GROMACS .gro file of N, CA and C in nm:
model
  495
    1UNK      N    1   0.078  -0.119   0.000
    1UNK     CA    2   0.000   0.000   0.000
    1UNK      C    3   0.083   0.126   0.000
    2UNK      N    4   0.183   0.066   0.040
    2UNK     CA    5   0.265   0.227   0.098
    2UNK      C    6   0.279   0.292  -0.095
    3UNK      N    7   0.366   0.185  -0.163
    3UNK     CA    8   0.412   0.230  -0.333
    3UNK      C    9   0.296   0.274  -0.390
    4UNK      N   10   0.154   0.237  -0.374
    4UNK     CA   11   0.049   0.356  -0.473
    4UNK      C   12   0.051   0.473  -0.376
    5UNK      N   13   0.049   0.476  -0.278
    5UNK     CA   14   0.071   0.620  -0.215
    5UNK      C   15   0.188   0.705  -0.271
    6UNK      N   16   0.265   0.695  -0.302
    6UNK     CA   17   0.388   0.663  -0.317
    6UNK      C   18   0.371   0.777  -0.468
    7UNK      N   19   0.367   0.651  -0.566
    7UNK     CA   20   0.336   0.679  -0.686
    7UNK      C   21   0.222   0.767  -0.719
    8UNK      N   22   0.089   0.778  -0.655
    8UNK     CA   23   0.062   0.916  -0.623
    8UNK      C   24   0.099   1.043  -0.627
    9UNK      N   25   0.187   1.009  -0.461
    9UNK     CA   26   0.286   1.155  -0.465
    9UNK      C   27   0.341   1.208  -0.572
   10UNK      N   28   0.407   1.105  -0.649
   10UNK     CA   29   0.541   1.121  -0.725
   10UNK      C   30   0.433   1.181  -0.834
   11UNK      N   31   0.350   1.153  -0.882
   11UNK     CA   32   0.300   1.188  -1.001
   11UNK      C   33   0.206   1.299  -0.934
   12UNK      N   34   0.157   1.341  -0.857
   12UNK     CA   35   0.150   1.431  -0.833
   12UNK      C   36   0.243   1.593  -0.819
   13UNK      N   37   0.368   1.539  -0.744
   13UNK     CA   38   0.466   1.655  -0.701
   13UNK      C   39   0.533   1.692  -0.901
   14UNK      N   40   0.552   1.526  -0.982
   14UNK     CA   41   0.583   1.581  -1.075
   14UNK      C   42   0.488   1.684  -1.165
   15UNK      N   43   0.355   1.656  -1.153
   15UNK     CA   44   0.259   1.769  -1.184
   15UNK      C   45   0.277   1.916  -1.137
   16UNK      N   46   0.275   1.919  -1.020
   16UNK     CA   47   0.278   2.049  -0.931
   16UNK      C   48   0.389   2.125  -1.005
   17UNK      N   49   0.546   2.074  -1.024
   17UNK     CA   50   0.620   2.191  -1.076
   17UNK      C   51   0.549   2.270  -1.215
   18UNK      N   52   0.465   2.164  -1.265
   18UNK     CA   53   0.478   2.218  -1.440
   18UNK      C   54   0.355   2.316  -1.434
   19UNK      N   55   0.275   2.316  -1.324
   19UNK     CA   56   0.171   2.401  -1.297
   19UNK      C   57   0.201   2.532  -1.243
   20UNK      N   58   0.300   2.481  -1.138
   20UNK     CA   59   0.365   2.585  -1.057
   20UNK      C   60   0.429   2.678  -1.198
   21UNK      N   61   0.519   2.608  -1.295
   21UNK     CA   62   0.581   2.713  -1.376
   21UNK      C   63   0.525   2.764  -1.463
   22UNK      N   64   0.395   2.713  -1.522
   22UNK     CA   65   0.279   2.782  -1.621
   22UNK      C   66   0.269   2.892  -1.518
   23UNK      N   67   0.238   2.873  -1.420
   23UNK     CA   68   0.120   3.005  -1.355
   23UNK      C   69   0.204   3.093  -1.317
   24UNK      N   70   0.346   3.076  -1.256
   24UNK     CA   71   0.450   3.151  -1.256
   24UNK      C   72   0.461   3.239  -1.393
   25UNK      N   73   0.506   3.188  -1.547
   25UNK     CA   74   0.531   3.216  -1.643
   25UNK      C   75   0.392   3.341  -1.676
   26UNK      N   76   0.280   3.298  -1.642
   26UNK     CA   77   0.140   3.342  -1.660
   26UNK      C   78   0.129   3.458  -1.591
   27UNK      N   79   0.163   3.448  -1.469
   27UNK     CA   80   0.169   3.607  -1.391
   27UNK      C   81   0.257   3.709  -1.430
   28UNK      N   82   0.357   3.651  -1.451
   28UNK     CA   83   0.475   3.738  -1.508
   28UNK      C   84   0.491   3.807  -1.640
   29UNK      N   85   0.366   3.703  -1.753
   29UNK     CA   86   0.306   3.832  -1.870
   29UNK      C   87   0.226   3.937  -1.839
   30UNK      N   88   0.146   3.838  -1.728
   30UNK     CA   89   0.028   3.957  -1.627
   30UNK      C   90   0.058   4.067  -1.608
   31UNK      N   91   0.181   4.042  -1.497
   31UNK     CA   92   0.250   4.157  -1.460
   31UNK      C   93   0.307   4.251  -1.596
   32UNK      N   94   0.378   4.171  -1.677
   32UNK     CA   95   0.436   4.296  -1.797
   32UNK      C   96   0.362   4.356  -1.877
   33UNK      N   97   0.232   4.298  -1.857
   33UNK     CA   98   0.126   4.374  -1.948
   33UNK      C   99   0.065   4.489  -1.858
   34UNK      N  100   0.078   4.414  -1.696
   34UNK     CA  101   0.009   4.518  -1.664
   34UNK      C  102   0.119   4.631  -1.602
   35UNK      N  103   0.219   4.610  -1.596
   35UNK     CA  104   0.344   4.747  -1.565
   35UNK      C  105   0.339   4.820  -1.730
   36UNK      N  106   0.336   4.784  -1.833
   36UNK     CA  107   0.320   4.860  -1.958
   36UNK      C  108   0.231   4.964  -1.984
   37UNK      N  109   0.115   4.895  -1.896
   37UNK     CA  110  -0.025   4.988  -1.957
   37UNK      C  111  -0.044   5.067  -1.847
   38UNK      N  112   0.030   5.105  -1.686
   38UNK     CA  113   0.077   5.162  -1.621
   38UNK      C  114   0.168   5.278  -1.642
   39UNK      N  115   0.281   5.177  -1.753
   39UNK     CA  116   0.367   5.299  -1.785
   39UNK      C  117   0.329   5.385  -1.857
   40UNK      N  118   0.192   5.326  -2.001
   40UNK     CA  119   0.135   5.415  -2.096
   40UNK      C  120   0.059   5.492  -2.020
   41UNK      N  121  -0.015   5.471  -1.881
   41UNK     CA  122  -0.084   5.599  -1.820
   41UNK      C  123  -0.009   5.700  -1.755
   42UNK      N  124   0.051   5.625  -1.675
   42UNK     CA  125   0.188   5.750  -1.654
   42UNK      C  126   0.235   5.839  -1.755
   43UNK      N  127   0.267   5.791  -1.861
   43UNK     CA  128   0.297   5.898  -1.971
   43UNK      C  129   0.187   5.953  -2.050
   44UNK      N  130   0.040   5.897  -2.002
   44UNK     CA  131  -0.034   6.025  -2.041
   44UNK      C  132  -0.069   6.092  -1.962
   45UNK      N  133  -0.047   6.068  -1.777
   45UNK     CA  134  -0.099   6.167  -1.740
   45UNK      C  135   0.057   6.298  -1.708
   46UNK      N  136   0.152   6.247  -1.748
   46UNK     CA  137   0.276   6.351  -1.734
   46UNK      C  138   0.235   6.437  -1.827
   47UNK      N  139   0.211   6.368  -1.975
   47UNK     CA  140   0.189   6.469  -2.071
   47UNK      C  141   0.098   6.601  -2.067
   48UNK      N  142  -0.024   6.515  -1.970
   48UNK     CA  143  -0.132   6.604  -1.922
   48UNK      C  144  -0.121   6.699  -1.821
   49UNK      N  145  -0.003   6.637  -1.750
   49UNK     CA  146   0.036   6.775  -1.623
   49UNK      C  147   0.136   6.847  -1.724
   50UNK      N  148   0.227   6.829  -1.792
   50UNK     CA  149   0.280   6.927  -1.848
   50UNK      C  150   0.186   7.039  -1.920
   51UNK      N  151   0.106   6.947  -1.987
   51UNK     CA  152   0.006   7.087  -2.085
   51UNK      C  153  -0.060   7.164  -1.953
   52UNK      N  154  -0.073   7.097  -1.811
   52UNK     CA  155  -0.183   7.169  -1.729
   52UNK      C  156  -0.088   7.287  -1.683
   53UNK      N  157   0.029   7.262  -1.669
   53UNK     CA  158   0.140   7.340  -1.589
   53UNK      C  159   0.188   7.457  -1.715
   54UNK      N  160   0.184   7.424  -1.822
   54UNK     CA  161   0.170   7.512  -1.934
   54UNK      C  162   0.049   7.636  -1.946
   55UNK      N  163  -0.020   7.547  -1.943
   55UNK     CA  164  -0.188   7.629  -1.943
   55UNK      C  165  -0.153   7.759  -1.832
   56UNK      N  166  -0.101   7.669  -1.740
   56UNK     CA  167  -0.127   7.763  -1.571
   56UNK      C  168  -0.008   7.848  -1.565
   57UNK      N  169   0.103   7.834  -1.654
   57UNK     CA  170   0.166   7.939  -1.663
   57UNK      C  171   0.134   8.055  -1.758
   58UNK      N  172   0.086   8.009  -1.890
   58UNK     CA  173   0.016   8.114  -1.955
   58UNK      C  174  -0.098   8.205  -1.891
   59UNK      N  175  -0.165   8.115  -1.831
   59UNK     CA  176  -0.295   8.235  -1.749
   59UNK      C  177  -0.191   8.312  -1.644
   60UNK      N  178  -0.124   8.251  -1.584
   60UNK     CA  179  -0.038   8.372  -1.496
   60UNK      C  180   0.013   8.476  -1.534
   61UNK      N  181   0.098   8.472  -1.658
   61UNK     CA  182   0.136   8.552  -1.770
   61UNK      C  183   0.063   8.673  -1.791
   62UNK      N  184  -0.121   8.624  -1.812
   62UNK     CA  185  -0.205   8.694  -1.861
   62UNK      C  186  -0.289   8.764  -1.750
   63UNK      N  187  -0.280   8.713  -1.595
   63UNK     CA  188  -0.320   8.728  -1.514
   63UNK      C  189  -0.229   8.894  -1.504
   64UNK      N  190  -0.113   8.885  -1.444
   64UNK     CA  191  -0.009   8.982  -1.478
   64UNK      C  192  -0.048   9.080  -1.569
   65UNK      N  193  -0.021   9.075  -1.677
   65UNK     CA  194  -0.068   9.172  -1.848
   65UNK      C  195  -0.164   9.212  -1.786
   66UNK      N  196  -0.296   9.174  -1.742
   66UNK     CA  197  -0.433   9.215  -1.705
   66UNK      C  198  -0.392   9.318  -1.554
   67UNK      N  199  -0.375   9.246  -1.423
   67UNK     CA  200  -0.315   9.349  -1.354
   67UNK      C  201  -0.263   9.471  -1.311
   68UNK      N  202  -0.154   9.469  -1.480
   68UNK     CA  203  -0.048   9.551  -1.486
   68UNK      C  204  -0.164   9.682  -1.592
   69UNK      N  205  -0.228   9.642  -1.628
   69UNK     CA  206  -0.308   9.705  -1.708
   69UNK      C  207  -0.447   9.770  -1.638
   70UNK      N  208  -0.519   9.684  -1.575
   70UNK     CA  209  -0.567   9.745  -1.418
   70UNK      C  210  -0.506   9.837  -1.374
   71UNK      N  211  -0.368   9.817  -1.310
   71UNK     CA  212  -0.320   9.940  -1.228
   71UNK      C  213  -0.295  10.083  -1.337
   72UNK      N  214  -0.240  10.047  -1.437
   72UNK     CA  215  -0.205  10.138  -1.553
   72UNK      C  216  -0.349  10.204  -1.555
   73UNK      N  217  -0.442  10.191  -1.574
   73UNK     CA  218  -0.583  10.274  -1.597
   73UNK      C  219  -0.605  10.333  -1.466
   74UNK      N  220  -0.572  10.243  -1.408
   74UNK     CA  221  -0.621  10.336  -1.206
   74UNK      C  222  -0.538  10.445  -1.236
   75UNK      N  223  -0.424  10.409  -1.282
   75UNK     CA  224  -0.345  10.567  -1.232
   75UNK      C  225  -0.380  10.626  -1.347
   76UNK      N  226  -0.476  10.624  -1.484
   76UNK     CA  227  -0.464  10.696  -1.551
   76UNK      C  228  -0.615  10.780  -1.498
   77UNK      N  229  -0.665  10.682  -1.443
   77UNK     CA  230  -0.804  10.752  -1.417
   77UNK      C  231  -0.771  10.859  -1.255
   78UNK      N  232  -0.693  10.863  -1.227
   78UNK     CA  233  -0.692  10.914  -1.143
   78UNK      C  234  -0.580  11.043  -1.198
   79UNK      N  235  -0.483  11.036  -1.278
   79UNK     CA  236  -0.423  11.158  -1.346
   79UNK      C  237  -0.528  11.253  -1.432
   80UNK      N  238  -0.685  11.196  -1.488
   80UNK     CA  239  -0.694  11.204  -1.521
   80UNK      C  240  -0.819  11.338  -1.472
   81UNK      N  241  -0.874  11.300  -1.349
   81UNK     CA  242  -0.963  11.292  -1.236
   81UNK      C  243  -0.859  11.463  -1.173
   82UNK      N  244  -0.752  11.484  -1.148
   82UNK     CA  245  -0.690  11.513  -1.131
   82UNK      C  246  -0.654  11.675  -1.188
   83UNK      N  247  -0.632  11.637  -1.348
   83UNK     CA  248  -0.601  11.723  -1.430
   83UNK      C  249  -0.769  11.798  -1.433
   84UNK      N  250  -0.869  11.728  -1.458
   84UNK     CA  251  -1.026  11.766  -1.485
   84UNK      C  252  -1.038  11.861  -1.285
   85UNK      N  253  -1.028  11.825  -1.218
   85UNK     CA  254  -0.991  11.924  -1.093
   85UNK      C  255  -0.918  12.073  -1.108
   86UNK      N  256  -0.800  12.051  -1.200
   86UNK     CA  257  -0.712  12.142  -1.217
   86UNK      C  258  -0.837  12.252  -1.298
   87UNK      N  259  -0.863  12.201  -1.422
   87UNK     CA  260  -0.907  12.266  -1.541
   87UNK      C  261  -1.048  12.347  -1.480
   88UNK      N  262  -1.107  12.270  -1.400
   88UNK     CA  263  -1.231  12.337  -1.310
   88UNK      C  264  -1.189  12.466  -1.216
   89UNK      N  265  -1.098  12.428  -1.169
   89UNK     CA  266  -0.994  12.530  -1.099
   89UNK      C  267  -0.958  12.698  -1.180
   90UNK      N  268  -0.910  12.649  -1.305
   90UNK     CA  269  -0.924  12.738  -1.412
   90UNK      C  270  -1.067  12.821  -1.421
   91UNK      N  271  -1.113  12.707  -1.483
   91UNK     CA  272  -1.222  12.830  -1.507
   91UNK      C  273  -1.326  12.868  -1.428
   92UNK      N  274  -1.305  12.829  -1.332
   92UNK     CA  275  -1.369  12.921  -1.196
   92UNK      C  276  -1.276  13.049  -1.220
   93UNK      N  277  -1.149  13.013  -1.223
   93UNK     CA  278  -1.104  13.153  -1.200
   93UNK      C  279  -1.130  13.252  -1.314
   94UNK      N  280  -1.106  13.223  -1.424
   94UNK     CA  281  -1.120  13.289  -1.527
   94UNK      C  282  -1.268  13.349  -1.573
   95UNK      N  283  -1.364  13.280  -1.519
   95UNK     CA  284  -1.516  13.285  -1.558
   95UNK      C  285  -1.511  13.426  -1.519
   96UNK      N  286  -1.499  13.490  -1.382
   96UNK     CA  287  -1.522  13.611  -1.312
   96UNK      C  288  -1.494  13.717  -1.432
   97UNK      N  289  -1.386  13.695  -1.518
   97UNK     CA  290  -1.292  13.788  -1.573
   97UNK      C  291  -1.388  13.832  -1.753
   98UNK      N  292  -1.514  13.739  -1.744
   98UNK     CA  293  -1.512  13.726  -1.876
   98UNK      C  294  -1.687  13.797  -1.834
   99UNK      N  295  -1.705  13.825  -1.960
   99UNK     CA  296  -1.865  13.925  -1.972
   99UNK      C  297  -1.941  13.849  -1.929
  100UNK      N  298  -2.126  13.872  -1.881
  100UNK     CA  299  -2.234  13.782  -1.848
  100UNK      C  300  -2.242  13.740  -1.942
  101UNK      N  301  -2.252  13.780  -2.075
  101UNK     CA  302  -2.283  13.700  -2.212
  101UNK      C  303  -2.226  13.578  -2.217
  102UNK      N  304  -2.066  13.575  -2.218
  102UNK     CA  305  -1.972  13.497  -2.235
  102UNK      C  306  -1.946  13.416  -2.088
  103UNK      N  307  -1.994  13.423  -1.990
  103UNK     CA  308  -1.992  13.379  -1.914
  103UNK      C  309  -2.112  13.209  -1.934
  104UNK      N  310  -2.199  13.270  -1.979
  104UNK     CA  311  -2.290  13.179  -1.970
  104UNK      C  312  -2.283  13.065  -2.097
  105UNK      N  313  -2.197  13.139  -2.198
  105UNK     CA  314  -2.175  13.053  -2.293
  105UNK      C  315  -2.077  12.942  -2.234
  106UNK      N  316  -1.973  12.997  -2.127
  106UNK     CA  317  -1.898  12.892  -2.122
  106UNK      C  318  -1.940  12.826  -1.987
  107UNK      N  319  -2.046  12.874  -1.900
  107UNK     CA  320  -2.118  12.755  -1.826
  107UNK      C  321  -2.156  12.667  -1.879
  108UNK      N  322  -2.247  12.692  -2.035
  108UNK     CA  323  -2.313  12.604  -2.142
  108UNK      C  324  -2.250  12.512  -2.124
  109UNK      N  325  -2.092  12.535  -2.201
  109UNK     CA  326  -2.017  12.456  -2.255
  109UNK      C  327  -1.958  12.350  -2.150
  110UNK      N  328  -1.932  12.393  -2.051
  110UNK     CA  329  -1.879  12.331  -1.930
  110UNK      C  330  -1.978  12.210  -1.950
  111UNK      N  331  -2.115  12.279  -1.889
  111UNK     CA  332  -2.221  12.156  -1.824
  111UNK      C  333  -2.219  12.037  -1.985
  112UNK      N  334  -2.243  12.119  -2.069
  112UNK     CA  335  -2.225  12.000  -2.184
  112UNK      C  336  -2.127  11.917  -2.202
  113UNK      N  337  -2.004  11.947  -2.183
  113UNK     CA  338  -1.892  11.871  -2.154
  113UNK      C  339  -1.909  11.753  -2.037
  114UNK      N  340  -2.005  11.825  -1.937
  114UNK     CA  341  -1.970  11.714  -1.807
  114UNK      C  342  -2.074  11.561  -1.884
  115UNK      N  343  -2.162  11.640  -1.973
  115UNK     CA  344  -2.238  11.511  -1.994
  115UNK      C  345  -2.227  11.402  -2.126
  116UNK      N  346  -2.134  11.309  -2.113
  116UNK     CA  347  -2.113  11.217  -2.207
  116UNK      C  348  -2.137  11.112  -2.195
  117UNK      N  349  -2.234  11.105  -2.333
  117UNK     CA  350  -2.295  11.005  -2.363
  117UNK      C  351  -2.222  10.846  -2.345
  118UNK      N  352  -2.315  10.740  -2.320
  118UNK     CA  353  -2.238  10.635  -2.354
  118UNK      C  354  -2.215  10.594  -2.513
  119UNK      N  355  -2.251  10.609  -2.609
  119UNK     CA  356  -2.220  10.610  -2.767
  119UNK      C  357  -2.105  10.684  -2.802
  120UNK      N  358  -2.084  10.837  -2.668
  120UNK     CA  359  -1.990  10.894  -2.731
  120UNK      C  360  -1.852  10.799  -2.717
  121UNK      N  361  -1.857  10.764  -2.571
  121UNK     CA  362  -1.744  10.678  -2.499
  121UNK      C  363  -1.686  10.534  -2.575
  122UNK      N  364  -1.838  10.518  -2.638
  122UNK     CA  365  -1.800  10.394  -2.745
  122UNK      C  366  -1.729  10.419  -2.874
  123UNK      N  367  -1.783  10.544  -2.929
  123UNK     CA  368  -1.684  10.601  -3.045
  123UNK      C  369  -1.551  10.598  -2.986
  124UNK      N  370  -1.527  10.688  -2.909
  124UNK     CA  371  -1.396  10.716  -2.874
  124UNK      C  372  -1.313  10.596  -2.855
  125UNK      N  373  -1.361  10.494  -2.798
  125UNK     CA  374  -1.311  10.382  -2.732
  125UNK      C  375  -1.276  10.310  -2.917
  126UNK      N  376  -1.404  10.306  -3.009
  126UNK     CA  377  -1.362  10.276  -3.148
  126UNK      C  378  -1.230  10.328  -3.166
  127UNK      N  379  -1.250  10.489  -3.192
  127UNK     CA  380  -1.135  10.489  -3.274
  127UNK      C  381  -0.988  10.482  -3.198
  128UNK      N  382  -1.002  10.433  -3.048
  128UNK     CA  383  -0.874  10.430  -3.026
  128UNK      C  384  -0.863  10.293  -3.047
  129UNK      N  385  -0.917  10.208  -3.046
  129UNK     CA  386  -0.865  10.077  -3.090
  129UNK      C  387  -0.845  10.048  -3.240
  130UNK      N  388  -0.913  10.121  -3.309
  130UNK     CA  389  -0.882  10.103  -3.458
  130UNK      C  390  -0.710  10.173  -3.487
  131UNK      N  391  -0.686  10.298  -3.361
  131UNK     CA  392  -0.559  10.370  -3.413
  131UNK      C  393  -0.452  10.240  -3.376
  132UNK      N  394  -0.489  10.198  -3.274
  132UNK     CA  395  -0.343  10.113  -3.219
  132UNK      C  396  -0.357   9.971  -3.287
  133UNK      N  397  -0.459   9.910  -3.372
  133UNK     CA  398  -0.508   9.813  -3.434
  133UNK      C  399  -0.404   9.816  -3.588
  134UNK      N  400  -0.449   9.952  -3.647
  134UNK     CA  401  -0.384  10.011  -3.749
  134UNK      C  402  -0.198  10.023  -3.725
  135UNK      N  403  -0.139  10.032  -3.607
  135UNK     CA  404  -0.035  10.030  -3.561
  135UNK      C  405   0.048   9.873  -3.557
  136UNK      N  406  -0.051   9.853  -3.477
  136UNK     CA  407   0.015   9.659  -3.447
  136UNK      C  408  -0.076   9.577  -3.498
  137UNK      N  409  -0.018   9.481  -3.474
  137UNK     CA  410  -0.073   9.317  -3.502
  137UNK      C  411  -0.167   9.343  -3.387
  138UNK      N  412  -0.255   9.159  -3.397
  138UNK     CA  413  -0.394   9.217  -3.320
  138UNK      C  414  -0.242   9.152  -3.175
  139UNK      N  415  -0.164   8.992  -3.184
  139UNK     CA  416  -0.113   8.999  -3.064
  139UNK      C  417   0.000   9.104  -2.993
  140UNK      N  418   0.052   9.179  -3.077
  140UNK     CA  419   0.130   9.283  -3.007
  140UNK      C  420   0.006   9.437  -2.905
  141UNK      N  421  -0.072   9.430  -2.989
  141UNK     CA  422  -0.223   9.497  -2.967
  141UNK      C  423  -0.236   9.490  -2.824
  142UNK      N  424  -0.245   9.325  -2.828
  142UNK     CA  425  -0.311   9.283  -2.646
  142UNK      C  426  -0.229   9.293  -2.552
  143UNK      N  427  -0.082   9.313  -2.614
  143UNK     CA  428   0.054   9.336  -2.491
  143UNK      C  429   0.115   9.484  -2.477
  144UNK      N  430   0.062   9.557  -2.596
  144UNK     CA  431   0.057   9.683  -2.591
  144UNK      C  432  -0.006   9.773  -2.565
  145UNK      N  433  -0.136   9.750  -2.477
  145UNK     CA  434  -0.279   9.854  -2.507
  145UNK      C  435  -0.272   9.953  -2.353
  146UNK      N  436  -0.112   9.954  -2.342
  146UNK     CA  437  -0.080  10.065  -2.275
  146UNK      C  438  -0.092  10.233  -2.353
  147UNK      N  439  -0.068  10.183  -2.492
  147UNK     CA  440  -0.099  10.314  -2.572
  147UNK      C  441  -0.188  10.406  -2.539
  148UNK      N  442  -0.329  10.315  -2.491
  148UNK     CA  443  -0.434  10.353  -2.446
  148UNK      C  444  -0.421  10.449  -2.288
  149UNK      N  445  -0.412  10.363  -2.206
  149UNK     CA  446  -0.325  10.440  -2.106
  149UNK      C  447  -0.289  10.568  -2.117
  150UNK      N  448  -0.148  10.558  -2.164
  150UNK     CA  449  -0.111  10.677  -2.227
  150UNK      C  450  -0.114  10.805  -2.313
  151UNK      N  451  -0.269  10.765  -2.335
  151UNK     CA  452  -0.325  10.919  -2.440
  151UNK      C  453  -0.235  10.878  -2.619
  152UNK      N  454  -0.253  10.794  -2.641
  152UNK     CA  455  -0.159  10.789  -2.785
  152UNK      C  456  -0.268  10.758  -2.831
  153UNK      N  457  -0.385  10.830  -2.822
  153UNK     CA  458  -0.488  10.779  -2.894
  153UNK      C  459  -0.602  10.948  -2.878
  154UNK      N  460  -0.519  11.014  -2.877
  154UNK     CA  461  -0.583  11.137  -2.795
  154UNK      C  462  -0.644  11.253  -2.949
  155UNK      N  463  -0.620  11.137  -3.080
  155UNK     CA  464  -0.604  11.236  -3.225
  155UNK      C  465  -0.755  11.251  -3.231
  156UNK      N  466  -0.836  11.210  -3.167
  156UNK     CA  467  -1.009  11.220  -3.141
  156UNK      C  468  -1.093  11.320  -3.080
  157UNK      N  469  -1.101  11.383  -3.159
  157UNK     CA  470  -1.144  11.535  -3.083
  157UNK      C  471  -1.309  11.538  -3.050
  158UNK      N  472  -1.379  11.596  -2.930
  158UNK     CA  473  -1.512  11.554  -2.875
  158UNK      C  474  -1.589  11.690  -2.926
  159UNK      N  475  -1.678  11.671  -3.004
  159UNK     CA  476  -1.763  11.841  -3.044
  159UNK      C  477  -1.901  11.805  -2.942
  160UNK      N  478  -1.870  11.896  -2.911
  160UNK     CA  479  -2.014  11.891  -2.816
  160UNK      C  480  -2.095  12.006  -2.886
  161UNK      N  481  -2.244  11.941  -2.888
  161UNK     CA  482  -2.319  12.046  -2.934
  161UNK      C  483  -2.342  12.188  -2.896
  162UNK      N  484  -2.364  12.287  -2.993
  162UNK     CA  485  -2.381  12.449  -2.942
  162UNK      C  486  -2.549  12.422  -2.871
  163UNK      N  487  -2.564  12.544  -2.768
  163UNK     CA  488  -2.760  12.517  -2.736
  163UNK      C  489  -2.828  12.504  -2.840
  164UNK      N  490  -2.807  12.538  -2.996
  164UNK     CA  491  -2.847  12.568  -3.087
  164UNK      C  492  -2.849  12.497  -3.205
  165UNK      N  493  -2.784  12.398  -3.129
  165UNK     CA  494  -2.817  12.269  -3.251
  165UNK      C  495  -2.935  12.168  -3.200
   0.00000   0.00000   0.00000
């Protein structure tokens, strides 16, 4: 009894290695298929943080430009706010000096001045973008529209109506 036990084993244990090395052999494509298609996600999601880290440096870029262009108008609106103080200053003083006739013409003119239209603001705003449009490209345009800022767009002269139109 003991030799079919025996012979059993033996044909058993000789089974076991060749199973043991299929399933060994079997995991180990497992594994290389599945470390491959690991590595192919890894390299799409690097690719994808690079474009994201790209993206996020360009909006910073533009974040900046925008900023820098913010503050550039604050201080223009406030040079601007400034000078219109001065000029009021003026002609307070000067008004006294000038006839009732002419006095009232240039109250006219004053109060008509203070009131501008939004169409007018849109013209104006036209032709200064058409001047600096006409100047640059549209992308030098968007990195340059300090022009604006700066009165380089000032060739736009405002007629305000006489009472009499």
């Amino acid at each position: 009894m003991m030799f079919p036990q025996s012979s059993s084993r033996h044909s058993s244990s000789s089974h076991l290695p060749q199973q043991l090395k299929f399933t060994t052999s079997d995991s180990c494509d497992r594994i290389k298929d599945e470390f491959q298609l690991l590595q192919a996600q890894y390299h799409s999601l690097k690719l994808e943080c690079d474009k994201l880290a790209s993206e996020k440096s360009e909006m910073q870029r533009h974040y900046v430009m925008y900023y820098e262009m913010s503050y550039g108008l604050n201080i223009e609106m406030h040079k601007q706010a400034e000078i219109v103080k001065r000029l009021n200053g003026i002609c307070a003083q000067v008004l006294p000096y000038l006839s009732q006739e002419h006095q009232q013409q240039v109250l006219g003119a004053i109060e008509r001045a203070k009131q501008v239209t939004a169409p007018e603001l849109n013209s104006i705003i036209r032709v200064c973008e058409n001047y600096i449009l006409g100047l640059l490209d549209w992308n030098e345009a968007s990195r340059c529209s300090f022009f604006v800022i700066h009165g380089l767009c000032h060739d736009k002269v405002i007629s305000y109506p006489q009472d009499g139109e």
